[in-house]
């Protein structure tokens, strides 16, 4: 099945099994806004917990906060969002569709990149075992010509964006002969800037003076609380402040399900460091964040770094961790060296000192910041899309299974009496009592056992526990493993420890911590 088709199936699976619903669906939905259902809320919570524990619990020098969504409007003037949080937009006059100019150009570059990959594939087939890919890429004239093209386009785009030369951006679109995907024409308007922040009015004040914004990133709630946390927590540099919470952006190109939403959740950590050490910490956090992703056990080939050409207004170095979604490699997380831009700007706009006295150097300074920022919804999509599998079984039947990492699964175990009589439901209820304080469970007694297994596979439940007549005699149950579909008999007393060893987050965190210590050594 082609990835796009598989992606469509993932979206309908997410709805059918209670993971993600379109927002206010009875009114035909609201574009780029989604609700999480009963399974989705659990999976999202588990991903959030995994991030929080890895950040806050595993680092003595990182603490977590929960700042408000509404902030003083000057915050966004200081952060640069009022003036610079814009997307360059262009309209096609025939289709009346609006596009991000840089996205149109990036899509054009992606087409050239795929030409390069096709050329490399041809070379691989032609030279078979003697194929030296690095040499081929460095010498093949077609590959070199296309690389040169990409470099030229990137160079022009970067210059136009950095210097806010919107006419140059439009000229690039014209020169590249980019057509509107809907109308197929090149009948473009000029490129204009469009601010992405949502605004509303606070209290009884109307007009500009009462205007406040829904935060477009959670990071500013951390910056304005930097001294509060440092002083009240007696934090010593280097230290971090972590936060998860909603952010809002009036995205123009909102598509690909929950990949780009107008209301979404971020998990951000600002790490405050001594000026001059920021690049060391930038590289440290790039590696640390990649380890966090890799600990999920997805293939290494699913991830890559993408170093930014176009830096955000606050950064002096930035990279994305990209994940291979069904629609290609896309940004999953950003790691940014934000210098002293934010704290410096808040000092200026508030008139309050946001400095740290370093007892080691006897100096007072505005700390530099390295940020890690990941979208929870995007992480959810990466996890769900990778976990989704349609399988043909040995007996010729088919199943859809969510191969979620066990510790992230919404339901850890399903408890199932084989039949709804003979005291089996009562025994199953006893097992629910034994386990429900530690694990999210589902009690399921409807339909045949085969159908129930399929239902749990579709939810990603790692373990099914079946209670049969034999259980009443020997106190043993059948455990059925989601991935292998293997079954085994175990005693009821063994269940808590067995489940703990299979589905708890602890082992993953321990491995992550060991890797972290090895990296630091
Ligand atoms: N504080 C830095 C910051 O907000 P960003 O690269 O704009 O940086 C960070 O966003 C992460 O937030 C992205 O890597 C992505 O995972 C997520 N994100 C950004 N915009 C999003 C959107 N419209 N929908 C879903 N997730 C989004």
PDB file of C-alpha atoms in Angstrom, residues 166-352:
ATOM      1  CA  UNK A 166       9.093  39.970  -0.482  1.00  0.00           C
ATOM      2  CA  UNK A 167       9.392  41.062  -4.126  1.00  0.00           C
ATOM      3  CA  UNK A 168      12.494  38.827  -4.469  1.00  0.00           C
ATOM      4  CA  UNK A 169      10.557  35.922  -3.030  1.00  0.00           C
ATOM      5  CA  UNK A 170       7.810  36.460  -5.588  1.00  0.00           C
ATOM      6  CA  UNK A 171      10.399  36.754  -8.370  1.00  0.00           C
ATOM      7  CA  UNK A 172      11.865  33.408  -7.285  1.00  0.00           C
ATOM      8  CA  UNK A 173       8.427  31.780  -7.606  1.00  0.00           C
ATOM      9  CA  UNK A 174       8.043  33.318 -11.066  1.00  0.00           C
ATOM     10  CA  UNK A 175      11.568  32.287 -12.156  1.00  0.00           C
ATOM     11  CA  UNK A 176      11.059  28.711 -10.966  1.00  0.00           C
ATOM     12  CA  UNK A 177       7.796  28.611 -12.945  1.00  0.00           C
ATOM     13  CA  UNK A 178       5.925  27.281  -9.920  1.00  0.00           C
ATOM     14  CA  UNK A 179       2.257  26.689 -10.685  1.00  0.00           C
ATOM     15  CA  UNK A 180      -0.741  26.646  -8.348  1.00  0.00           C
ATOM     16  CA  UNK A 181      -1.539  22.986  -7.554  1.00  0.00           C
ATOM     17  CA  UNK A 182      -5.282  23.735  -7.914  1.00  0.00           C
ATOM     18  CA  UNK A 183      -5.564  25.983 -10.998  1.00  0.00           C
ATOM     19  CA  UNK A 184      -2.301  24.951 -12.636  1.00  0.00           C
ATOM     20  CA  UNK A 185      -1.612  28.626 -13.497  1.00  0.00           C
ATOM     21  CA  UNK A 186       1.183  31.059 -12.626  1.00  0.00           C
ATOM     22  CA  UNK A 187      -1.175  33.963 -12.059  1.00  0.00           C
ATOM     23  CA  UNK A 188       0.244  35.058  -8.660  1.00  0.00           C
ATOM     24  CA  UNK A 189      -0.355  38.108  -6.484  1.00  0.00           C
ATOM     25  CA  UNK A 190       2.459  39.881  -4.655  1.00  0.00           C
ATOM     26  CA  UNK A 191       3.868  38.253  -1.517  1.00  0.00           C
ATOM     27  CA  UNK A 192       2.553  39.800   1.737  1.00  0.00           C
ATOM     28  CA  UNK A 193       3.340  39.252   5.425  1.00  0.00           C
ATOM     29  CA  UNK A 194       0.605  37.772   7.617  1.00  0.00           C
ATOM     30  CA  UNK A 195       0.856  37.631  11.437  1.00  0.00           C
ATOM     31  CA  UNK A 196       0.079  34.212  12.901  1.00  0.00           C
ATOM     32  CA  UNK A 197      -1.092  35.240  16.375  1.00  0.00           C
ATOM     33  CA  UNK A 198      -4.736  35.023  17.418  1.00  0.00           C
ATOM     34  CA  UNK A 199      -5.909  38.015  19.387  1.00  0.00           C
ATOM     35  CA  UNK A 200      -8.887  38.729  21.600  1.00  0.00           C
ATOM     36  CA  UNK A 201      -9.989  41.408  24.064  1.00  0.00           C
ATOM     37  CA  UNK A 202      -9.573  41.181  27.799  1.00  0.00           C
ATOM     38  CA  UNK A 203     -12.197  42.344  30.304  1.00  0.00           C
ATOM     39  CA  UNK A 204     -14.375  45.321  29.482  1.00  0.00           C
ATOM     40  CA  UNK A 205     -11.759  47.207  27.474  1.00  0.00           C
ATOM     41  CA  UNK A 206     -12.372  47.182  23.745  1.00  0.00           C
ATOM     42  CA  UNK A 207     -10.081  48.199  20.900  1.00  0.00           C
ATOM     43  CA  UNK A 208      -6.285  48.120  20.730  1.00  0.00           C
ATOM     44  CA  UNK A 209      -5.748  48.891  24.435  1.00  0.00           C
ATOM     45  CA  UNK A 210      -7.579  45.743  25.555  1.00  0.00           C
ATOM     46  CA  UNK A 211      -6.040  43.516  22.909  1.00  0.00           C
ATOM     47  CA  UNK A 212      -4.263  40.412  24.138  1.00  0.00           C
ATOM     48  CA  UNK A 213      -2.946  37.350  22.339  1.00  0.00           C
ATOM     49  CA  UNK A 214      -3.330  33.629  22.706  1.00  0.00           C
ATOM     50  CA  UNK A 215       0.265  32.514  23.190  1.00  0.00           C
ATOM     51  CA  UNK A 216       1.868  31.232  19.969  1.00  0.00           C
ATOM     52  CA  UNK A 217       4.550  29.360  21.968  1.00  0.00           C
ATOM     53  CA  UNK A 218       4.787  28.286  25.611  1.00  0.00           C
ATOM     54  CA  UNK A 219       8.399  29.458  25.898  1.00  0.00           C
ATOM     55  CA  UNK A 220       7.582  33.062  26.862  1.00  0.00           C
ATOM     56  CA  UNK A 221       5.793  31.869  30.018  1.00  0.00           C
ATOM     57  CA  UNK A 222       9.146  30.376  31.010  1.00  0.00           C
ATOM     58  CA  UNK A 223      11.209  33.464  30.184  1.00  0.00           C
ATOM     59  CA  UNK A 224       9.045  35.869  32.188  1.00  0.00           C
ATOM     60  CA  UNK A 225       9.259  33.478  35.163  1.00  0.00           C
ATOM     61  CA  UNK A 226      13.005  32.940  34.880  1.00  0.00           C
ATOM     62  CA  UNK A 227      13.916  34.904  38.021  1.00  0.00           C
ATOM     63  CA  UNK A 228      10.901  33.680  40.018  1.00  0.00           C
ATOM     64  CA  UNK A 229      11.966  30.079  39.478  1.00  0.00           C
ATOM     65  CA  UNK A 230      15.697  30.731  39.855  1.00  0.00           C
ATOM     66  CA  UNK A 231      15.235  32.541  43.171  1.00  0.00           C
ATOM     67  CA  UNK A 232      12.446  30.444  44.692  1.00  0.00           C
ATOM     68  CA  UNK A 233      14.108  27.180  43.597  1.00  0.00           C
ATOM     69  CA  UNK A 234      17.668  28.399  44.350  1.00  0.00           C
ATOM     70  CA  UNK A 235      18.660  27.160  40.918  1.00  0.00           C
ATOM     71  CA  UNK A 236      22.285  27.349  39.789  1.00  0.00           C
ATOM     72  CA  UNK A 237      23.272  27.796  36.173  1.00  0.00           C
ATOM     73  CA  UNK A 238      23.170  25.674  34.073  1.00  0.00           C
ATOM     74  CA  UNK A 239      19.530  24.826  34.800  1.00  0.00           C
ATOM     75  CA  UNK A 240      16.334  24.268  32.874  1.00  0.00           C
ATOM     76  CA  UNK A 241      12.639  25.102  33.127  1.00  0.00           C
ATOM     77  CA  UNK A 242      10.193  22.763  31.409  1.00  0.00           C
ATOM     78  CA  UNK A 243       6.560  23.259  30.519  1.00  0.00           C
ATOM     79  CA  UNK A 244       3.802  21.592  28.535  1.00  0.00           C
ATOM     80  CA  UNK A 245       0.711  23.439  27.358  1.00  0.00           C
ATOM     81  CA  UNK A 246      -1.447  24.783  24.594  1.00  0.00           C
ATOM     82  CA  UNK A 247      -0.238  27.182  21.918  1.00  0.00           C
ATOM     83  CA  UNK A 248      -2.223  28.838  19.122  1.00  0.00           C
ATOM     84  CA  UNK A 249      -1.276  29.871  15.597  1.00  0.00           C
ATOM     85  CA  UNK A 250      -3.464  31.054  12.769  1.00  0.00           C
ATOM     86  CA  UNK A 251      -1.757  28.696  10.321  1.00  0.00           C
ATOM     87  CA  UNK A 252      -2.496  29.346   6.661  1.00  0.00           C
ATOM     88  CA  UNK A 253      -1.211  26.045   5.387  1.00  0.00           C
ATOM     89  CA  UNK A 254      -3.064  23.840   7.870  1.00  0.00           C
ATOM     90  CA  UNK A 255      -3.235  20.281   6.637  1.00  0.00           C
ATOM     91  CA  UNK A 256      -2.060  16.724   7.111  1.00  0.00           C
ATOM     92  CA  UNK A 257      -4.423  15.922   9.957  1.00  0.00           C
ATOM     93  CA  UNK A 258      -2.915  16.829  13.350  1.00  0.00           C
ATOM     94  CA  UNK A 259       0.507  17.682  11.883  1.00  0.00           C
ATOM     95  CA  UNK A 260      -0.241  21.405  11.589  1.00  0.00           C
ATOM     96  CA  UNK A 261      -3.047  22.641  13.784  1.00  0.00           C
ATOM     97  CA  UNK A 262      -4.352  26.030  14.845  1.00  0.00           C
ATOM     98  CA  UNK A 263      -4.609  24.935  18.491  1.00  0.00           C
ATOM     99  CA  UNK A 264      -1.908  22.509  19.591  1.00  0.00           C
ATOM    100  CA  UNK A 265       0.208  21.505  22.550  1.00  0.00           C
ATOM    101  CA  UNK A 266       3.907  22.087  22.988  1.00  0.00           C
ATOM    102  CA  UNK A 267       6.444  20.520  25.334  1.00  0.00           C
ATOM    103  CA  UNK A 268       9.258  23.015  25.753  1.00  0.00           C
ATOM    104  CA  UNK A 269      12.354  23.286  27.889  1.00  0.00           C
ATOM    105  CA  UNK A 270      14.541  26.371  28.209  1.00  0.00           C
ATOM    106  CA  UNK A 271      18.041  25.629  29.441  1.00  0.00           C
ATOM    107  CA  UNK A 272      19.800  28.683  30.924  1.00  0.00           C
ATOM    108  CA  UNK A 273      23.563  28.688  30.500  1.00  0.00           C
ATOM    109  CA  UNK A 274      26.622  30.881  30.949  1.00  0.00           C
ATOM    110  CA  UNK A 275      27.239  33.055  27.827  1.00  0.00           C
ATOM    111  CA  UNK A 276      29.883  31.457  25.640  1.00  0.00           C
ATOM    112  CA  UNK A 277      28.898  27.886  26.600  1.00  0.00           C
ATOM    113  CA  UNK A 278      25.707  27.830  24.537  1.00  0.00           C
ATOM    114  CA  UNK A 279      27.094  25.913  21.562  1.00  0.00           C
ATOM    115  CA  UNK A 280      28.308  23.091  23.836  1.00  0.00           C
ATOM    116  CA  UNK A 281      24.836  22.861  25.345  1.00  0.00           C
ATOM    117  CA  UNK A 282      23.184  23.166  21.949  1.00  0.00           C
ATOM    118  CA  UNK A 283      25.051  20.070  20.759  1.00  0.00           C
ATOM    119  CA  UNK A 284      24.378  18.325  24.071  1.00  0.00           C
ATOM    120  CA  UNK A 285      20.616  18.842  23.765  1.00  0.00           C
ATOM    121  CA  UNK A 286      20.546  17.880  20.095  1.00  0.00           C
ATOM    122  CA  UNK A 287      22.045  14.516  21.037  1.00  0.00           C
ATOM    123  CA  UNK A 288      19.927  14.129  24.189  1.00  0.00           C
ATOM    124  CA  UNK A 289      16.676  14.757  22.368  1.00  0.00           C
ATOM    125  CA  UNK A 290      17.554  12.302  19.620  1.00  0.00           C
ATOM    126  CA  UNK A 291      18.231   9.663  22.333  1.00  0.00           C
ATOM    127  CA  UNK A 292      14.778  10.334  23.794  1.00  0.00           C
ATOM    128  CA  UNK A 293      13.167   9.625  20.417  1.00  0.00           C
ATOM    129  CA  UNK A 294      15.323   6.590  19.715  1.00  0.00           C
ATOM    130  CA  UNK A 295      14.410   5.049  23.100  1.00  0.00           C
ATOM    131  CA  UNK A 296      10.943   4.390  21.648  1.00  0.00           C
ATOM    132  CA  UNK A 297      12.509   1.665  19.544  1.00  0.00           C
ATOM    133  CA  UNK A 298      11.451   2.989  16.122  1.00  0.00           C
ATOM    134  CA  UNK A 299      14.063   2.417  13.377  1.00  0.00           C
ATOM    135  CA  UNK A 300      16.996   4.816  13.287  1.00  0.00           C
ATOM    136  CA  UNK A 301      16.281   5.481   9.606  1.00  0.00           C
ATOM    137  CA  UNK A 302      13.021   7.218  10.601  1.00  0.00           C
ATOM    138  CA  UNK A 303      14.907  10.197  12.050  1.00  0.00           C
ATOM    139  CA  UNK A 304      17.283  12.796  10.728  1.00  0.00           C
ATOM    140  CA  UNK A 305      18.610  16.196  11.720  1.00  0.00           C
ATOM    141  CA  UNK A 306      17.924  19.219   9.563  1.00  0.00           C
ATOM    142  CA  UNK A 307      20.095  22.238  10.313  1.00  0.00           C
ATOM    143  CA  UNK A 308      18.258  25.495   9.644  1.00  0.00           C
ATOM    144  CA  UNK A 309      19.223  27.835   6.856  1.00  0.00           C
ATOM    145  CA  UNK A 310      16.593  30.351   7.796  1.00  0.00           C
ATOM    146  CA  UNK A 311      17.014  31.157  11.484  1.00  0.00           C
ATOM    147  CA  UNK A 312      14.082  32.415  13.555  1.00  0.00           C
ATOM    148  CA  UNK A 313      14.451  35.998  14.747  1.00  0.00           C
ATOM    149  CA  UNK A 314      15.722  34.817  18.164  1.00  0.00           C
ATOM    150  CA  UNK A 315      18.227  32.077  17.240  1.00  0.00           C
ATOM    151  CA  UNK A 316      21.945  31.861  16.416  1.00  0.00           C
ATOM    152  CA  UNK A 317      21.786  28.133  15.661  1.00  0.00           C
ATOM    153  CA  UNK A 318      18.844  25.824  15.133  1.00  0.00           C
ATOM    154  CA  UNK A 319      18.124  22.289  14.025  1.00  0.00           C
ATOM    155  CA  UNK A 320      15.048  20.150  13.607  1.00  0.00           C
ATOM    156  CA  UNK A 321      14.698  16.524  14.417  1.00  0.00           C
ATOM    157  CA  UNK A 322      12.744  15.298  11.408  1.00  0.00           C
ATOM    158  CA  UNK A 323      10.646  12.160  11.394  1.00  0.00           C
ATOM    159  CA  UNK A 324       9.572  10.202   8.367  1.00  0.00           C
ATOM    160  CA  UNK A 325       5.801  10.710   8.419  1.00  0.00           C
ATOM    161  CA  UNK A 326       3.675   8.938   5.760  1.00  0.00           C
ATOM    162  CA  UNK A 327       3.948  12.187   3.745  1.00  0.00           C
ATOM    163  CA  UNK A 328       7.751  12.356   4.005  1.00  0.00           C
ATOM    164  CA  UNK A 329      10.413  13.649   6.402  1.00  0.00           C
ATOM    165  CA  UNK A 330       9.026  16.606   8.364  1.00  0.00           C
ATOM    166  CA  UNK A 331       9.900  18.576  11.479  1.00  0.00           C
ATOM    167  CA  UNK A 332       8.992  16.872  14.718  1.00  0.00           C
ATOM    168  CA  UNK A 333      11.056  18.877  17.191  1.00  0.00           C
ATOM    169  CA  UNK A 334      13.212  21.984  17.175  1.00  0.00           C
ATOM    170  CA  UNK A 335      16.415  22.620  19.139  1.00  0.00           C
ATOM    171  CA  UNK A 336      17.331  26.311  19.179  1.00  0.00           C
ATOM    172  CA  UNK A 337      20.177  28.316  20.593  1.00  0.00           C
ATOM    173  CA  UNK A 338      18.180  31.453  21.467  1.00  0.00           C
ATOM    174  CA  UNK A 339      21.131  33.492  22.809  1.00  0.00           C
ATOM    175  CA  UNK A 340      20.115  36.158  25.364  1.00  0.00           C
ATOM    176  CA  UNK A 341      17.530  37.516  22.913  1.00  0.00           C
ATOM    177  CA  UNK A 342      14.395  36.844  24.968  1.00  0.00           C
ATOM    178  CA  UNK A 343      15.646  37.669  28.453  1.00  0.00           C
ATOM    179  CA  UNK A 344      17.448  40.731  27.078  1.00  0.00           C
ATOM    180  CA  UNK A 345      14.294  41.931  25.308  1.00  0.00           C
ATOM    181  CA  UNK A 346      12.145  41.382  28.421  1.00  0.00           C
ATOM    182  CA  UNK A 347      14.676  43.380  30.473  1.00  0.00           C
ATOM    183  CA  UNK A 348      14.402  46.216  28.001  1.00  0.00           C
ATOM    184  CA  UNK A 349      10.609  46.236  27.731  1.00  0.00           C
ATOM    185  CA  UNK A 350       9.841  45.655  31.414  1.00  0.00           C
ATOM    186  CA  UNK A 351      12.633  47.753  32.879  1.00  0.00           C
ATOM    187  CA  UNK A 352      13.303  44.881  35.339  1.00  0.00           C
TER     188      UNK A 352
END
